[in-house]
Amino acid sequence: MPGSLTDEQVEHFRREGWLCPFDAIGPDEAAANLAALDSYDGRLGPDATLRLKIKAQVVAPWMTALARNPRILDAVESLIGPDILLFGTSVFAKKARDVRFVSWHQDSAYYGLDPHEEVTAWVALTPSTVANGCLRVLPRSHRMADFRHEETYDPENLLARGQTIRDIDESQAVDMELQAGQFSLHHERTAHCSAPNPSDQRRVGVAFFYMPAHTRSTLGRRGALLVRGEDRHGHWDRDPEPRMDLDPVCLDYLDRMWAGYRDTGVKQAAEKGLV
Ligand SMILES: O=C(O)CCC(=O)C(=O)O
């Protein structure tokens, strides 16, 4: 498939379910994006990042532009082809000395996508290292059976219901360390997590969820954003695009979609016996 990845990298992704690191934007642009996120604190609640879930690309034009970053899309195109829809975007932020974490989970248990070909590009806006709780993956887990998730509702878990896979062999995990402006890639079925941040440096990243245009929703009609190529299938309505920072129409959409995702995505996981 065309795109920026070598055959070896594509083969690694197909076998292992992850790849990194790649350059997306420079450190200055990462710092500017981080400053924009910080400026939403107060306006979107005490910690704006907690509201920037599942459709966070609608919060501002710069975020939608980052979702369309050609370096990210060139890499993603190598994996899922030229017709690319953005299913969604979530911000994952840990402050310095933050006890919050992300438990082991598979996104495929909750996203309601068929087939499971979604690829996440996790873009670091700060350095993301073992010391401050970077993203960790379990190699080859995307080829294992569906894992069962327990819903813990742990308030320190950054996931909506604290959905957790138990008994992961942590000795096999890979830490996807990144510098600010770099990104990693992981498959929708790859089990992943991140530890608390005991360090003095915060850790902030934006996860973009890309899928090929032929993907169907198993949760009824929903929206997505065409970010490259053509949508010849019409399985998805079109997500709105922000006209300005904190566009009120888009914020309303963001809140409704996040509430719907929490309710129906998790319900479907329960029906499939995954929670
Ligand atoms: O950033 C994190 O710690 C978790 C990210 C995550 O769960 C994801 O990108 O799907």
PDB file of C-alpha atoms and ligand atoms in Angstrom:
ATOM      1  CA  MET A   1       0.000   0.000   0.000  1.00  0.00           C
ATOM      2  CA  PRO A   2       1.288   3.494  -0.680  1.00  0.00           C
ATOM      3  CA  GLY A   3       2.094   5.771   2.240  1.00  0.00           C
ATOM      4  CA  SER A   4       5.234   6.555   4.193  1.00  0.00           C
ATOM      5  CA  LEU A   5       5.952   3.271   6.003  1.00  0.00           C
ATOM      6  CA  THR A   6       8.467   0.746   4.716  1.00  0.00           C
ATOM      7  CA  ASP A   7       7.410  -2.844   4.039  1.00  0.00           C
ATOM      8  CA  GLU A   8       9.288  -3.850   7.190  1.00  0.00           C
ATOM      9  CA  GLN A   9       7.367  -1.337   9.299  1.00  0.00           C
ATOM     10  CA  VAL A  10       4.035  -2.482   7.877  1.00  0.00           C
ATOM     11  CA  GLU A  11       5.002  -6.083   8.532  1.00  0.00           C
ATOM     12  CA  HIS A  12       6.015  -5.157  12.107  1.00  0.00           C
ATOM     13  CA  PHE A  13       2.646  -3.482  12.711  1.00  0.00           C
ATOM     14  CA  ARG A  14       0.707  -6.443  11.323  1.00  0.00           C
ATOM     15  CA  ARG A  15       2.697  -8.892  13.456  1.00  0.00           C
ATOM     16  CA  GLU A  16       3.158  -6.873  16.686  1.00  0.00           C
ATOM     17  CA  GLY A  17       0.187  -4.461  16.673  1.00  0.00           C
ATOM     18  CA  TRP A  18       2.227  -1.301  17.344  1.00  0.00           C
ATOM     19  CA  LEU A  19       4.915   0.992  15.864  1.00  0.00           C
ATOM     20  CA  CYS A  20       6.865   4.056  17.045  1.00  0.00           C
ATOM     21  CA  PRO A  21       8.297   6.661  17.139  1.00  0.00           C
ATOM     22  CA  PHE A  22       7.498   8.937  14.177  1.00  0.00           C
ATOM     23  CA  ASP A  23       7.738  12.717  13.801  1.00  0.00           C
ATOM     24  CA  ALA A  24       4.468  14.618  13.293  1.00  0.00           C
ATOM     25  CA  ILE A  25       5.061  18.235  14.337  1.00  0.00           C
ATOM     26  CA  GLY A  26       7.973  20.231  15.743  1.00  0.00           C
ATOM     27  CA  PRO A  27       8.400  20.933  19.474  1.00  0.00           C
ATOM     28  CA  ASP A  28       7.249  24.554  19.003  1.00  0.00           C
ATOM     29  CA  GLU A  29       3.964  23.495  17.441  1.00  0.00           C
ATOM     30  CA  ALA A  30       3.491  20.876  20.161  1.00  0.00           C
ATOM     31  CA  ALA A  31       4.039  23.602  22.784  1.00  0.00           C
ATOM     32  CA  ALA A  32       1.547  25.910  21.017  1.00  0.00           C
ATOM     33  CA  ASN A  33      -1.060  23.135  20.918  1.00  0.00           C
ATOM     34  CA  LEU A  34      -0.460  22.426  24.595  1.00  0.00           C
ATOM     35  CA  ALA A  35      -0.914  26.115  25.421  1.00  0.00           C
ATOM     36  CA  ALA A  36      -4.212  26.094  23.498  1.00  0.00           C
ATOM     37  CA  LEU A  37      -5.389  23.081  25.518  1.00  0.00           C
ATOM     38  CA  ASP A  38      -4.376  24.819  28.759  1.00  0.00           C
ATOM     39  CA  SER A  39      -6.363  27.894  27.750  1.00  0.00           C
ATOM     40  CA  TYR A  40      -9.571  25.773  27.776  1.00  0.00           C
ATOM     41  CA  ASP A  41      -9.224  25.050  31.516  1.00  0.00           C
ATOM     42  CA  GLY A  42     -11.965  26.955  33.273  1.00  0.00           C
ATOM     43  CA  ARG A  43     -13.895  27.519  30.060  1.00  0.00           C
ATOM     44  CA  LEU A  44     -14.601  23.783  29.646  1.00  0.00           C
ATOM     45  CA  GLY A  45     -14.533  22.911  33.354  1.00  0.00           C
ATOM     46  CA  PRO A  46     -11.679  22.812  35.880  1.00  0.00           C
ATOM     47  CA  ASP A  47      -9.743  20.254  33.803  1.00  0.00           C
ATOM     48  CA  ALA A  48     -10.757  20.720  30.170  1.00  0.00           C
ATOM     49  CA  THR A  49      -9.008  17.539  29.078  1.00  0.00           C
ATOM     50  CA  LEU A  50     -11.576  15.419  30.937  1.00  0.00           C
ATOM     51  CA  ARG A  51     -14.231  16.724  28.533  1.00  0.00           C
ATOM     52  CA  LEU A  52     -12.120  16.274  25.411  1.00  0.00           C
ATOM     53  CA  LYS A  53     -13.076  12.686  24.752  1.00  0.00           C
ATOM     54  CA  ILE A  54     -14.084  10.641  21.691  1.00  0.00           C
ATOM     55  CA  LYS A  55     -14.821  13.658  19.442  1.00  0.00           C
ATOM     56  CA  ALA A  56     -12.181  16.089  20.722  1.00  0.00           C
ATOM     57  CA  GLN A  57     -11.231  17.065  17.159  1.00  0.00           C
ATOM     58  CA  VAL A  58     -14.270  19.374  17.108  1.00  0.00           C
ATOM     59  CA  VAL A  59     -12.945  21.577  19.924  1.00  0.00           C
ATOM     60  CA  ALA A  60     -10.894  23.831  17.640  1.00  0.00           C
ATOM     61  CA  PRO A  61      -9.625  24.126  14.047  1.00  0.00           C
ATOM     62  CA  TRP A  62      -6.030  23.425  15.167  1.00  0.00           C
ATOM     63  CA  MET A  63      -7.117  20.051  16.521  1.00  0.00           C
ATOM     64  CA  THR A  64      -8.879  19.098  13.275  1.00  0.00           C
ATOM     65  CA  ALA A  65      -5.770  20.237  11.383  1.00  0.00           C
ATOM     66  CA  LEU A  66      -3.613  17.999  13.593  1.00  0.00           C
ATOM     67  CA  ALA A  67      -5.928  15.088  12.766  1.00  0.00           C
ATOM     68  CA  ARG A  68      -5.180  15.821   9.088  1.00  0.00           C
ATOM     69  CA  ASN A  69      -1.410  16.129   9.591  1.00  0.00           C
ATOM     70  CA  PRO A  70       0.079  14.615   6.403  1.00  0.00           C
ATOM     71  CA  ARG A  71       2.883  12.821   8.248  1.00  0.00           C
ATOM     72  CA  ILE A  72       0.371  11.018  10.429  1.00  0.00           C
ATOM     73  CA  LEU A  73      -1.985  10.278   7.540  1.00  0.00           C
ATOM     74  CA  ASP A  74       0.847   9.033   5.298  1.00  0.00           C
ATOM     75  CA  ALA A  75       1.773   6.478   7.960  1.00  0.00           C
ATOM     76  CA  VAL A  76      -1.846   5.502   8.590  1.00  0.00           C
ATOM     77  CA  GLU A  77      -2.468   5.163   4.850  1.00  0.00           C
ATOM     78  CA  SER A  78       0.251   2.509   4.694  1.00  0.00           C
ATOM     79  CA  LEU A  79      -1.789   0.462   7.146  1.00  0.00           C
ATOM     80  CA  ILE A  80      -5.434   1.012   6.175  1.00  0.00           C
ATOM     81  CA  GLY A  81      -5.388   2.437   2.659  1.00  0.00           C
ATOM     82  CA  PRO A  82      -6.089   5.836   1.100  1.00  0.00           C
ATOM     83  CA  ASP A  83      -9.722   6.401   2.132  1.00  0.00           C
ATOM     84  CA  ILE A  84      -9.488   7.382   5.780  1.00  0.00           C
ATOM     85  CA  LEU A  85     -12.201   8.382   8.232  1.00  0.00           C
ATOM     86  CA  LEU A  86     -11.485   9.836  11.636  1.00  0.00           C
ATOM     87  CA  PHE A  87     -13.724   7.930  14.036  1.00  0.00           C
ATOM     88  CA  GLY A  88     -12.732  10.193  16.904  1.00  0.00           C
ATOM     89  CA  THR A  89     -10.154  11.831  19.138  1.00  0.00           C
ATOM     90  CA  SER A  90      -9.420  11.754  22.876  1.00  0.00           C
ATOM     91  CA  VAL A  91      -6.999  13.789  24.957  1.00  0.00           C
ATOM     92  CA  PHE A  92      -5.161  11.879  27.693  1.00  0.00           C
ATOM     93  CA  ALA A  93      -3.440  14.178  30.179  1.00  0.00           C
ATOM     94  CA  LYS A  94      -1.654  13.442  33.429  1.00  0.00           C
ATOM     95  CA  LYS A  95      -0.362  16.245  35.576  1.00  0.00           C
ATOM     96  CA  ALA A  96       3.013  16.114  37.344  1.00  0.00           C
ATOM     97  CA  ARG A  97       2.834  13.751  40.351  1.00  0.00           C
ATOM     98  CA  ASP A  98      -0.529  12.409  39.193  1.00  0.00           C
ATOM     99  CA  VAL A  99      -1.858   9.132  40.570  1.00  0.00           C
ATOM    100  CA  ARG A 100      -4.256   8.693  37.648  1.00  0.00           C
ATOM    101  CA  PHE A 101      -3.605   5.897  35.180  1.00  0.00           C
ATOM    102  CA  VAL A 102      -5.147   3.990  32.272  1.00  0.00           C
ATOM    103  CA  SER A 103      -5.831   0.307  32.904  1.00  0.00           C
ATOM    104  CA  TRP A 104      -5.114  -2.442  30.373  1.00  0.00           C
ATOM    105  CA  HIS A 105      -7.884  -2.469  27.778  1.00  0.00           C
ATOM    106  CA  GLN A 106      -8.701  -3.058  24.104  1.00  0.00           C
ATOM    107  CA  ASP A 107     -10.496  -0.238  22.281  1.00  0.00           C
ATOM    108  CA  SER A 108     -12.200  -2.815  20.046  1.00  0.00           C
ATOM    109  CA  ALA A 109     -14.347  -3.925  23.004  1.00  0.00           C
ATOM    110  CA  TYR A 110     -16.076  -0.524  23.067  1.00  0.00           C
ATOM    111  CA  TYR A 111     -15.826   1.232  19.716  1.00  0.00           C
ATOM    112  CA  GLY A 112     -18.506  -0.740  17.877  1.00  0.00           C
ATOM    113  CA  LEU A 113     -16.573  -1.022  14.607  1.00  0.00           C
ATOM    114  CA  ASP A 114     -16.657  -3.792  12.018  1.00  0.00           C
ATOM    115  CA  PRO A 115     -14.184  -4.939  10.808  1.00  0.00           C
ATOM    116  CA  HIS A 116     -11.620  -4.193  13.541  1.00  0.00           C
ATOM    117  CA  GLU A 117      -9.156  -2.256  11.394  1.00  0.00           C
ATOM    118  CA  GLU A 118      -9.021   1.016  13.343  1.00  0.00           C
ATOM    119  CA  VAL A 119      -5.515   2.401  13.982  1.00  0.00           C
ATOM    120  CA  THR A 120      -4.769   4.901  16.761  1.00  0.00           C
ATOM    121  CA  ALA A 121      -2.104   7.573  16.302  1.00  0.00           C
ATOM    122  CA  TRP A 122      -1.105   8.858  19.770  1.00  0.00           C
ATOM    123  CA  VAL A 123       0.530  12.275  19.405  1.00  0.00           C
ATOM    124  CA  ALA A 124       2.714  13.512  22.276  1.00  0.00           C
ATOM    125  CA  LEU A 125       2.377  17.204  23.194  1.00  0.00           C
ATOM    126  CA  THR A 126       4.939  16.726  26.005  1.00  0.00           C
ATOM    127  CA  PRO A 127       7.658  14.100  26.258  1.00  0.00           C
ATOM    128  CA  SER A 128       5.994  10.795  27.112  1.00  0.00           C
ATOM    129  CA  THR A 129       8.389   8.443  28.892  1.00  0.00           C
ATOM    130  CA  VAL A 130       8.497   5.554  31.314  1.00  0.00           C
ATOM    131  CA  ALA A 131       9.144   8.147  34.049  1.00  0.00           C
ATOM    132  CA  ASN A 132       5.882  10.062  33.434  1.00  0.00           C
ATOM    133  CA  GLY A 133       3.596   7.180  32.457  1.00  0.00           C
ATOM    134  CA  CYS A 134       3.863   6.695  28.702  1.00  0.00           C
ATOM    135  CA  LEU A 135       1.567   4.455  26.680  1.00  0.00           C
ATOM    136  CA  ARG A 136       2.376   0.724  27.013  1.00  0.00           C
ATOM    137  CA  VAL A 137       1.242  -2.028  24.673  1.00  0.00           C
ATOM    138  CA  LEU A 138       1.118  -5.809  24.807  1.00  0.00           C
ATOM    139  CA  PRO A 139       2.710  -6.945  21.527  1.00  0.00           C
ATOM    140  CA  ARG A 140       0.687  -9.410  19.412  1.00  0.00           C
ATOM    141  CA  SER A 141      -2.385  -9.038  21.632  1.00  0.00           C
ATOM    142  CA  HIS A 142      -4.344  -7.802  18.595  1.00  0.00           C
ATOM    143  CA  ARG A 143      -4.161 -11.373  17.305  1.00  0.00           C
ATOM    144  CA  MET A 144      -5.274 -12.991  20.556  1.00  0.00           C
ATOM    145  CA  ALA A 145      -8.885 -13.742  21.501  1.00  0.00           C
ATOM    146  CA  ASP A 146     -11.054 -10.867  22.777  1.00  0.00           C
ATOM    147  CA  PHE A 147     -10.082 -10.098  26.360  1.00  0.00           C
ATOM    148  CA  ARG A 148     -12.727  -9.863  29.083  1.00  0.00           C
ATOM    149  CA  HIS A 149     -12.926  -6.398  30.725  1.00  0.00           C
ATOM    150  CA  GLU A 150     -13.925  -5.781  34.313  1.00  0.00           C
ATOM    151  CA  GLU A 151     -15.553  -2.400  34.997  1.00  0.00           C
ATOM    152  CA  THR A 152     -13.943  -1.067  38.172  1.00  0.00           C
ATOM    153  CA  TYR A 153     -15.180   2.573  38.133  1.00  0.00           C
ATOM    154  CA  ASP A 154     -11.891   3.455  39.825  1.00  0.00           C
ATOM    155  CA  PRO A 155     -11.937   7.291  40.086  1.00  0.00           C
ATOM    156  CA  GLU A 156      -8.203   7.365  39.411  1.00  0.00           C
ATOM    157  CA  ASN A 157      -8.640   5.501  36.135  1.00  0.00           C
ATOM    158  CA  LEU A 158      -8.836   7.874  33.148  1.00  0.00           C
ATOM    159  CA  LEU A 159     -11.152   5.452  31.291  1.00  0.00           C
ATOM    160  CA  ALA A 160     -14.910   6.072  31.423  1.00  0.00           C
ATOM    161  CA  ARG A 161     -15.779   2.995  33.478  1.00  0.00           C
ATOM    162  CA  GLY A 162     -12.354   1.864  34.573  1.00  0.00           C
ATOM    163  CA  GLN A 163     -12.614  -1.063  32.167  1.00  0.00           C
ATOM    164  CA  THR A 164      -9.738  -3.389  32.979  1.00  0.00           C
ATOM    165  CA  ILE A 165      -8.204  -6.561  31.574  1.00  0.00           C
ATOM    166  CA  ARG A 166      -6.755  -8.636  34.418  1.00  0.00           C
ATOM    167  CA  ASP A 167      -3.787 -11.005  34.275  1.00  0.00           C
ATOM    168  CA  ILE A 168      -1.745  -9.318  31.565  1.00  0.00           C
ATOM    169  CA  ASP A 169       1.836 -10.589  31.481  1.00  0.00           C
ATOM    170  CA  GLU A 170       3.489  -7.213  32.115  1.00  0.00           C
ATOM    171  CA  SER A 171       6.935  -8.647  31.431  1.00  0.00           C
ATOM    172  CA  GLN A 172       5.987  -8.725  27.735  1.00  0.00           C
ATOM    173  CA  ALA A 173       4.826  -5.076  27.600  1.00  0.00           C
ATOM    174  CA  VAL A 174       6.519  -2.462  25.400  1.00  0.00           C
ATOM    175  CA  ASP A 175       6.788   1.199  26.487  1.00  0.00           C
ATOM    176  CA  MET A 176       6.144   3.561  23.564  1.00  0.00           C
ATOM    177  CA  GLU A 177       8.331   6.496  24.595  1.00  0.00           C
ATOM    178  CA  LEU A 178       7.969   9.692  22.547  1.00  0.00           C
ATOM    179  CA  GLN A 179       9.350  13.205  22.386  1.00  0.00           C
ATOM    180  CA  ALA A 180       6.955  16.148  22.097  1.00  0.00           C
ATOM    181  CA  GLY A 181       5.625  16.234  18.531  1.00  0.00           C
ATOM    182  CA  GLN A 182       6.171  12.520  17.879  1.00  0.00           C
ATOM    183  CA  PHE A 183       3.501   9.842  17.515  1.00  0.00           C
ATOM    184  CA  SER A 184       3.029   6.123  17.953  1.00  0.00           C
ATOM    185  CA  LEU A 185       0.579   3.770  16.244  1.00  0.00           C
ATOM    186  CA  HIS A 186      -1.399   0.885  17.698  1.00  0.00           C
ATOM    187  CA  HIS A 187      -4.111  -1.429  16.411  1.00  0.00           C
ATOM    188  CA  GLU A 188      -7.669  -1.250  17.784  1.00  0.00           C
ATOM    189  CA  ARG A 189      -7.324  -4.754  19.264  1.00  0.00           C
ATOM    190  CA  THR A 190      -3.877  -4.198  20.817  1.00  0.00           C
ATOM    191  CA  ALA A 191      -4.143  -4.241  24.619  1.00  0.00           C
ATOM    192  CA  HIS A 192      -2.655  -1.056  26.072  1.00  0.00           C
ATOM    193  CA  CYS A 193      -2.420   0.931  29.312  1.00  0.00           C
ATOM    194  CA  SER A 194      -0.377   3.613  31.051  1.00  0.00           C
ATOM    195  CA  ALA A 195       0.915   3.941  34.608  1.00  0.00           C
ATOM    196  CA  PRO A 196       0.522   6.903  37.024  1.00  0.00           C
ATOM    197  CA  ASN A 197       2.939   9.795  36.710  1.00  0.00           C
ATOM    198  CA  PRO A 198       5.196  10.106  39.795  1.00  0.00           C
ATOM    199  CA  SER A 199       7.536  12.553  37.996  1.00  0.00           C
ATOM    200  CA  ASP A 200       7.682  16.353  37.997  1.00  0.00           C
ATOM    201  CA  GLN A 201       6.905  16.532  34.266  1.00  0.00           C
ATOM    202  CA  ARG A 202       3.323  16.332  33.043  1.00  0.00           C
ATOM    203  CA  ARG A 203       2.374  13.980  30.218  1.00  0.00           C
ATOM    204  CA  VAL A 204      -0.161  15.046  27.613  1.00  0.00           C
ATOM    205  CA  GLY A 205      -1.122  13.278  24.393  1.00  0.00           C
ATOM    206  CA  VAL A 206      -3.871  13.331  21.800  1.00  0.00           C
ATOM    207  CA  ALA A 207      -5.131   9.997  20.461  1.00  0.00           C
ATOM    208  CA  PHE A 208      -6.616  10.081  16.946  1.00  0.00           C
ATOM    209  CA  PHE A 209      -8.706   7.072  15.915  1.00  0.00           C
ATOM    210  CA  TYR A 210      -8.549   6.340  12.160  1.00  0.00           C
ATOM    211  CA  MET A 211     -10.479   3.701  10.226  1.00  0.00           C
ATOM    212  CA  PRO A 212     -10.826   2.729   6.562  1.00  0.00           C
ATOM    213  CA  ALA A 213     -13.959   4.161   4.937  1.00  0.00           C
ATOM    214  CA  HIS A 214     -15.452   0.671   4.479  1.00  0.00           C
ATOM    215  CA  THR A 215     -15.767   0.231   8.294  1.00  0.00           C
ATOM    216  CA  ARG A 216     -19.336  -0.153   9.555  1.00  0.00           C
ATOM    217  CA  SER A 217     -20.792   0.945  12.884  1.00  0.00           C
ATOM    218  CA  THR A 218     -22.332  -1.842  14.964  1.00  0.00           C
ATOM    219  CA  LEU A 219     -23.965   0.760  17.215  1.00  0.00           C
ATOM    220  CA  GLY A 220     -26.328   2.311  14.699  1.00  0.00           C
ATOM    221  CA  ARG A 221     -25.810   5.378  12.589  1.00  0.00           C
ATOM    222  CA  ARG A 222     -22.966   7.601  13.873  1.00  0.00           C
ATOM    223  CA  GLY A 223     -20.656  10.324  12.620  1.00  0.00           C
ATOM    224  CA  ALA A 224     -17.061  10.390  11.412  1.00  0.00           C
ATOM    225  CA  LEU A 225     -14.846  12.832   9.549  1.00  0.00           C
ATOM    226  CA  LEU A 226     -13.303  12.118   6.152  1.00  0.00           C
ATOM    227  CA  VAL A 227      -9.655  13.142   6.522  1.00  0.00           C
ATOM    228  CA  ARG A 228      -8.200  11.659   3.326  1.00  0.00           C
ATOM    229  CA  GLY A 229      -9.414  10.146   0.061  1.00  0.00           C
ATOM    230  CA  GLU A 230     -13.053   9.377  -0.682  1.00  0.00           C
ATOM    231  CA  ASP A 231     -15.933   7.799   1.178  1.00  0.00           C
ATOM    232  CA  ARG A 232     -17.611   5.552  -1.425  1.00  0.00           C
ATOM    233  CA  HIS A 233     -19.522   3.582   1.205  1.00  0.00           C
ATOM    234  CA  GLY A 234     -21.655   6.115   3.078  1.00  0.00           C
ATOM    235  CA  HIS A 235     -21.750   4.130   6.323  1.00  0.00           C
ATOM    236  CA  TRP A 236     -21.155   7.265   8.405  1.00  0.00           C
ATOM    237  CA  ASP A 237     -22.761  10.696   8.780  1.00  0.00           C
ATOM    238  CA  ARG A 238     -20.352  13.589   8.687  1.00  0.00           C
ATOM    239  CA  ASP A 239     -19.029  14.981  11.988  1.00  0.00           C
ATOM    240  CA  PRO A 240     -19.156  18.796  12.227  1.00  0.00           C
ATOM    241  CA  GLU A 241     -15.990  20.817  11.820  1.00  0.00           C
ATOM    242  CA  PRO A 242     -15.289  23.740  14.169  1.00  0.00           C
ATOM    243  CA  ARG A 243     -15.489  27.253  12.708  1.00  0.00           C
ATOM    244  CA  MET A 244     -13.570  28.670  15.677  1.00  0.00           C
ATOM    245  CA  ASP A 245     -12.063  27.654  19.009  1.00  0.00           C
ATOM    246  CA  LEU A 246     -14.784  26.265  21.297  1.00  0.00           C
ATOM    247  CA  ASP A 247     -17.470  26.526  18.623  1.00  0.00           C
ATOM    248  CA  PRO A 248     -20.683  26.132  20.684  1.00  0.00           C
ATOM    249  CA  VAL A 249     -22.377  23.901  18.090  1.00  0.00           C
ATOM    250  CA  CYS A 250     -19.382  21.579  18.155  1.00  0.00           C
ATOM    251  CA  LEU A 251     -19.137  21.601  21.948  1.00  0.00           C
ATOM    252  CA  ASP A 252     -22.746  20.496  22.187  1.00  0.00           C
ATOM    253  CA  TYR A 253     -21.972  17.701  19.705  1.00  0.00           C
ATOM    254  CA  LEU A 254     -18.854  16.711  21.673  1.00  0.00           C
ATOM    255  CA  ASP A 255     -20.801  16.394  24.937  1.00  0.00           C
ATOM    256  CA  ARG A 256     -23.632  14.396  23.346  1.00  0.00           C
ATOM    257  CA  MET A 257     -21.268  12.002  21.570  1.00  0.00           C
ATOM    258  CA  TRP A 258     -19.187  11.396  24.708  1.00  0.00           C
ATOM    259  CA  ALA A 259     -22.308  10.640  26.764  1.00  0.00           C
ATOM    260  CA  GLY A 260     -23.587   8.299  24.026  1.00  0.00           C
ATOM    261  CA  TYR A 261     -20.240   6.533  23.744  1.00  0.00           C
ATOM    262  CA  ARG A 262     -20.098   5.910  27.487  1.00  0.00           C
ATOM    263  CA  ASP A 263     -23.607   4.459  27.525  1.00  0.00           C
ATOM    264  CA  THR A 264     -23.901   2.484  24.303  1.00  0.00           C
ATOM    265  CA  GLY A 265     -20.284   1.458  23.752  1.00  0.00           C
ATOM    266  CA  VAL A 266     -20.098  -0.069  27.165  1.00  0.00           C
ATOM    267  CA  LYS A 267     -23.557  -1.661  26.820  1.00  0.00           C
ATOM    268  CA  GLN A 268     -22.462  -3.360  23.637  1.00  0.00           C
ATOM    269  CA  ALA A 269     -19.288  -4.639  25.274  1.00  0.00           C
ATOM    270  CA  ALA A 270     -21.486  -6.153  28.001  1.00  0.00           C
ATOM    271  CA  GLU A 271     -23.751  -7.808  25.421  1.00  0.00           C
ATOM    272  CA  LYS A 272     -20.706  -9.384  23.799  1.00  0.00           C
ATOM    273  CA  GLY A 273     -19.612 -10.741  27.161  1.00  0.00           C
ATOM    274  CA  LEU A 274     -16.485  -8.580  27.227  1.00  0.00           C
ATOM    275  CA  VAL A 275     -17.326  -6.886  30.541  1.00  0.00           C
TER     276      VAL A 275
HETATM  277  O1  LIG B   1      -2.726   8.031  26.973  1.00  0.00           O
HETATM  278  C1  LIG B   1      -2.973   7.072  27.669  1.00  0.00           C
HETATM  279  O2  LIG B   1      -2.444   6.919  28.750  1.00  0.00           O
HETATM  280  C2  LIG B   1      -3.962   6.020  27.192  1.00  0.00           C
HETATM  281  C3  LIG B   1      -4.304   6.182  25.746  1.00  0.00           C
HETATM  282  C4  LIG B   1      -5.321   5.230  25.228  1.00  0.00           C
HETATM  283  O3  LIG B   1      -5.943   4.485  25.954  1.00  0.00           O
HETATM  284  C5  LIG B   1      -5.565   5.226  23.779  1.00  0.00           C
HETATM  285  O4  LIG B   1      -4.880   5.949  23.051  1.00  0.00           O
HETATM  286  O5  LIG B   1      -6.451   4.483  23.322  1.00  0.00           O
END
